XYZ file of C-alpha atoms in Angstrom:
293
model
C -60.695 30.649 71.745
C -61.157 33.324 69.137
C -58.532 34.127 66.535
C -57.343 37.632 66.012
C -57.094 38.654 62.453
C -53.991 40.670 61.680
C -54.288 43.794 59.573
C -52.072 44.415 56.617
C -50.430 47.798 56.910
C -49.895 49.562 53.556
C -46.517 51.191 53.535
C -46.252 54.034 51.072
C -42.923 54.087 49.295
C -41.036 57.347 49.508
C -39.433 59.174 46.569
C -36.583 57.205 45.053
C -33.152 58.790 45.155
C -31.975 56.756 42.144
C -32.073 58.171 38.602
C -33.924 56.057 36.115
C -32.027 54.679 33.155
C -34.116 56.830 30.761
C -33.334 60.059 32.626
C -29.660 59.180 32.706
C -29.523 58.500 28.963
C -31.309 61.792 28.198
C -28.747 63.618 30.313
C -25.824 61.922 28.571
C -27.236 62.716 25.127
C -27.795 66.345 26.119
C -24.181 66.689 27.280
C -22.981 65.014 24.069
C -24.961 67.516 21.955
C -23.418 70.443 23.840
C -19.909 69.046 23.345
C -20.557 68.392 19.643
C -21.811 71.957 19.128
C -18.743 73.369 20.866
C -16.299 71.363 18.761
C -18.176 72.269 15.549
C -17.899 75.960 16.427
C -14.189 75.622 17.177
C -13.655 73.751 13.903
C -15.335 76.510 11.877
C -13.360 79.192 13.688
C -10.034 77.435 13.135
C -10.847 76.718 9.485
C -11.646 80.396 8.896
C -8.316 81.444 10.418
C -6.295 78.998 8.363
C -8.138 79.868 5.156
C -7.430 83.571 5.675
C -3.691 82.929 6.139
C -1.749 83.539 2.925
C 1.573 82.080 4.077
C 2.329 78.521 5.269
C 4.248 79.841 8.299
C 1.261 81.922 9.384
C -1.098 78.964 8.961
C 1.207 76.778 11.078
C 1.296 79.365 13.882
C -2.474 79.835 13.787
C -2.910 76.118 14.502
C -1.456 76.692 17.979
C -2.632 80.290 18.546
C -6.187 79.736 19.764
C -6.710 83.029 21.626
C -5.192 85.865 19.614
C -5.881 89.311 21.082
C -5.414 92.672 19.327
C -2.871 94.974 20.973
C -1.414 98.345 20.047
C 2.372 98.577 20.182
C 5.242 100.510 18.611
C 7.429 98.221 16.534
C 10.761 98.741 14.794
C 11.611 97.067 11.492
C 14.920 96.662 9.671
C 13.748 95.714 6.169
C 17.265 95.069 4.916
C 18.144 92.660 7.730
C 14.528 91.386 7.864
C 14.274 91.881 11.630
C 11.296 93.203 13.603
C 11.522 94.293 17.252
C 8.649 94.656 19.754
C 8.617 96.162 23.265
C 8.935 93.422 25.854
C 5.925 94.814 27.716
C 3.753 94.126 24.636
C 4.544 90.409 24.889
C 3.141 90.134 28.405
C -0.587 89.922 29.078
C -0.153 92.057 32.216
C 2.364 94.454 30.688
C 5.219 93.044 32.758
C 8.799 93.444 31.583
C 11.544 95.979 31.801
C 10.683 99.314 30.217
C 12.779 99.991 27.149
C 13.679 96.337 26.593
C 12.887 94.762 23.224
C 12.398 91.301 21.748
C 13.476 90.869 18.131
C 12.399 88.276 15.541
C 13.437 87.434 11.997
C 10.852 87.433 9.176
C 10.577 86.748 5.452
C 8.713 89.417 3.461
C 6.325 88.376 0.673
C 7.917 88.207 -2.756
C 6.989 91.216 -4.842
C 4.960 90.392 -7.913
C 4.304 86.756 -6.935
C 0.751 85.810 -8.013
C -1.542 84.601 -5.266
C -3.084 81.972 -7.515
C -2.420 80.294 -10.827
C -4.460 81.162 -13.913
C -6.211 77.780 -13.784
C -7.058 78.172 -10.097
C -8.379 81.701 -10.621
C -10.546 80.560 -13.548
C -11.922 77.620 -11.559
C -12.707 79.794 -8.551
C -14.451 82.391 -10.733
C -16.687 79.822 -12.447
C -17.571 78.127 -9.145
C -18.509 81.506 -7.649
C -20.632 82.522 -10.644
C -22.374 79.138 -10.692
C -23.192 79.364 -6.976
C -24.469 82.946 -7.318
C -26.756 82.071 -10.238
C -28.085 78.985 -8.457
C -28.994 81.188 -5.492
C -30.917 83.451 -7.880
C -32.672 80.464 -9.524
C -31.152 81.150 -12.946
C -30.950 77.951 -15.011
C -27.876 77.282 -17.155
C -27.856 75.217 -20.346
C -24.504 73.533 -19.618
C -21.872 72.945 -16.960
C -20.015 76.226 -16.255
C -16.786 74.418 -15.351
C -15.805 74.687 -19.028
C -15.417 78.453 -18.655
C -18.763 79.764 -19.879
C -22.302 80.517 -18.735
C -24.629 79.213 -21.438
C -28.331 79.940 -21.962
C -30.781 78.593 -24.521
C -31.830 81.296 -26.960
C -35.515 80.368 -26.536
C -34.999 80.960 -22.808
C -34.039 84.597 -23.527
C -35.681 85.727 -26.769
C -39.044 85.741 -28.481
C -39.086 83.038 -31.216
C -37.239 84.022 -34.395
C -36.275 87.489 -33.106
C -33.512 89.286 -31.215
C -36.056 90.795 -28.816
C -35.630 89.721 -25.205
C -38.722 88.207 -23.624
C -39.874 89.212 -20.146
C -38.090 86.173 -18.710
C -35.009 87.024 -20.770
C -34.895 90.556 -19.350
C -35.154 89.150 -15.826
C -32.318 86.692 -16.480
C -30.158 89.443 -18.008
C -30.697 91.595 -14.920
C -29.778 88.762 -12.564
C -26.699 87.803 -14.592
C -25.545 91.437 -14.756
C -25.846 91.724 -10.988
C -23.739 88.582 -10.490
C -21.097 89.748 -12.998
C -20.831 93.129 -11.314
C -20.179 91.345 -8.037
C -17.167 89.426 -9.427
C -15.648 91.158 -12.464
C -14.325 94.433 -10.952
C -11.762 92.372 -9.021
C -10.570 90.826 -12.294
C -10.542 93.878 -14.576
C -9.680 97.575 -14.664
C -11.553 100.856 -14.765
C -14.042 100.212 -11.936
C -13.071 100.382 -8.279
C -13.308 96.822 -6.889
C -15.184 96.065 -3.712
C -13.844 94.617 -0.494
C -12.239 91.194 -0.521
C -10.306 91.530 -3.799
C -6.737 90.295 -4.064
C -4.209 93.034 -4.825
C -2.337 90.764 -7.225
C -3.209 87.761 -9.302
C -4.504 86.804 -12.750
C -6.917 89.147 -14.502
C -9.482 88.513 -17.211
C -8.366 89.257 -20.769
C -11.849 89.102 -22.316
C -15.446 88.265 -21.428
C -17.255 87.447 -24.660
C -21.015 87.354 -25.135
C -21.204 84.682 -27.826
C -24.172 83.466 -29.851
C -23.717 79.986 -31.341
C -25.816 78.492 -34.101
C -25.876 75.691 -36.640
C -26.546 76.877 -40.177
C -26.350 76.067 -43.868
C -24.090 78.855 -45.094
C -25.241 78.353 -48.721
C -28.920 78.921 -48.057
C -30.882 82.081 -47.376
C -32.137 80.625 -44.095
C -28.578 79.830 -43.008
C -27.439 83.368 -43.663
C -30.437 84.672 -41.731
C -29.554 82.371 -38.820
C -25.984 83.767 -38.718
C -27.327 87.327 -38.751
C -29.873 86.525 -36.027
C -27.206 84.953 -33.798
C -25.028 88.077 -33.981
C -27.980 90.372 -33.265
C -28.941 88.219 -30.268
C -25.410 88.403 -28.850
C -25.437 92.195 -29.236
C -28.908 92.434 -27.649
C -27.885 90.368 -24.628
C -24.684 92.420 -24.229
C -26.770 95.607 -24.334
C -29.192 94.205 -21.747
C -26.303 93.407 -19.379
C -24.726 96.850 -19.645
C -28.109 98.551 -19.331
C -28.846 96.675 -16.119
C -25.325 97.371 -14.778
C -23.711 100.293 -16.689
C -20.368 99.768 -14.923
C -19.948 96.508 -16.871
C -19.468 98.614 -20.004
C -16.719 100.615 -18.274
C -14.580 97.616 -17.324
C -11.352 97.194 -19.324
C -8.910 94.317 -19.787
C -5.969 96.666 -19.037
C -5.590 100.092 -17.396
C -7.497 102.624 -19.558
C -4.380 104.695 -20.293
C -2.377 101.663 -21.408
C -2.007 101.150 -25.189
C -4.129 98.278 -26.437
C -6.669 98.526 -23.606
C -10.042 97.137 -24.717
C -13.488 96.787 -23.129
C -13.606 93.642 -21.026
C -17.154 92.720 -22.066
C -17.376 92.174 -25.837
C -19.503 90.421 -28.469
C -18.792 87.478 -30.777
C -20.799 85.142 -32.985
C -19.990 81.579 -33.981
C -21.737 79.576 -36.685
C -20.962 76.095 -37.948
C -22.144 75.363 -41.461
C -23.639 71.934 -42.058
C -26.063 70.285 -44.435
C -29.661 70.059 -43.379
C -29.285 72.644 -40.612
C -32.417 73.450 -38.647
C -34.607 76.449 -39.311
C -33.651 80.018 -38.509
C -33.112 80.536 -34.802
C -33.606 76.915 -33.762
C -31.137 75.381 -31.302
C -29.197 78.595 -30.803
C -27.411 79.328 -27.543
C -26.102 82.550 -26.035
C -23.175 82.175 -23.662
C -20.762 84.349 -21.712
C -17.233 83.015 -22.140
C -14.476 83.984 -19.689
C -10.830 83.976 -20.737
C -8.276 84.540 -17.979
C -4.966 86.228 -18.810
C -1.696 86.072 -16.907
């Protein structure tokens, strides 16, 4: 009796309806990235609002006001009683509310003459801003600007032994003048400041272009070094005001006020010591900022 051989039937598997672990993880990571981006955007937006608020009460309200919308409305203010009244219809998104009805709120006006920042804070902010601007322009400084000055090596600016600016020195002077013109009008008088300046706050009393040198005051070379330092300070000052003429117009007080002086001035400092280096060696030229009240 013969045996029948059975045939093996190949069954083709259909498409699986289950998601692989890899696909699932990719999906979860993608959703996480979207959520992270959203929260980062919201954080930046909220931080910008709170930074722009000048009063603690405003900052506290902005923490809960996430969807402020501009709206035009007629308001009434009693400055003596410190009360402001708004139409009730302006407080409804749909304009609902009885016509002619008002809602009134108490407020505290800003104190007249109160500075927005202390002298130390204003000085620190100025130096941080100048440092950041010069870094962006690839201008190297010889020392930390947190001390209140922008310092440059003399050999970085001038031809050896002279008060003549080198090509690199002229470029640096132009870049520095551009940065100063961006910041100083807000802190001086005589030139209309740009947008973003505080109406009140500390002002600069003087911005000195200072050349510093070591010298032997009793030698001919030492006296030449002192003279060279002063001429270098004057040359750098002239280069700044040539690149940005408005820097020469800035004053430390309103022009009509008695005692008003140019904001940007020149000084020279020399320390006598034995065995000082040769004429022009190890000199620095710095711009020193002194904030007034």
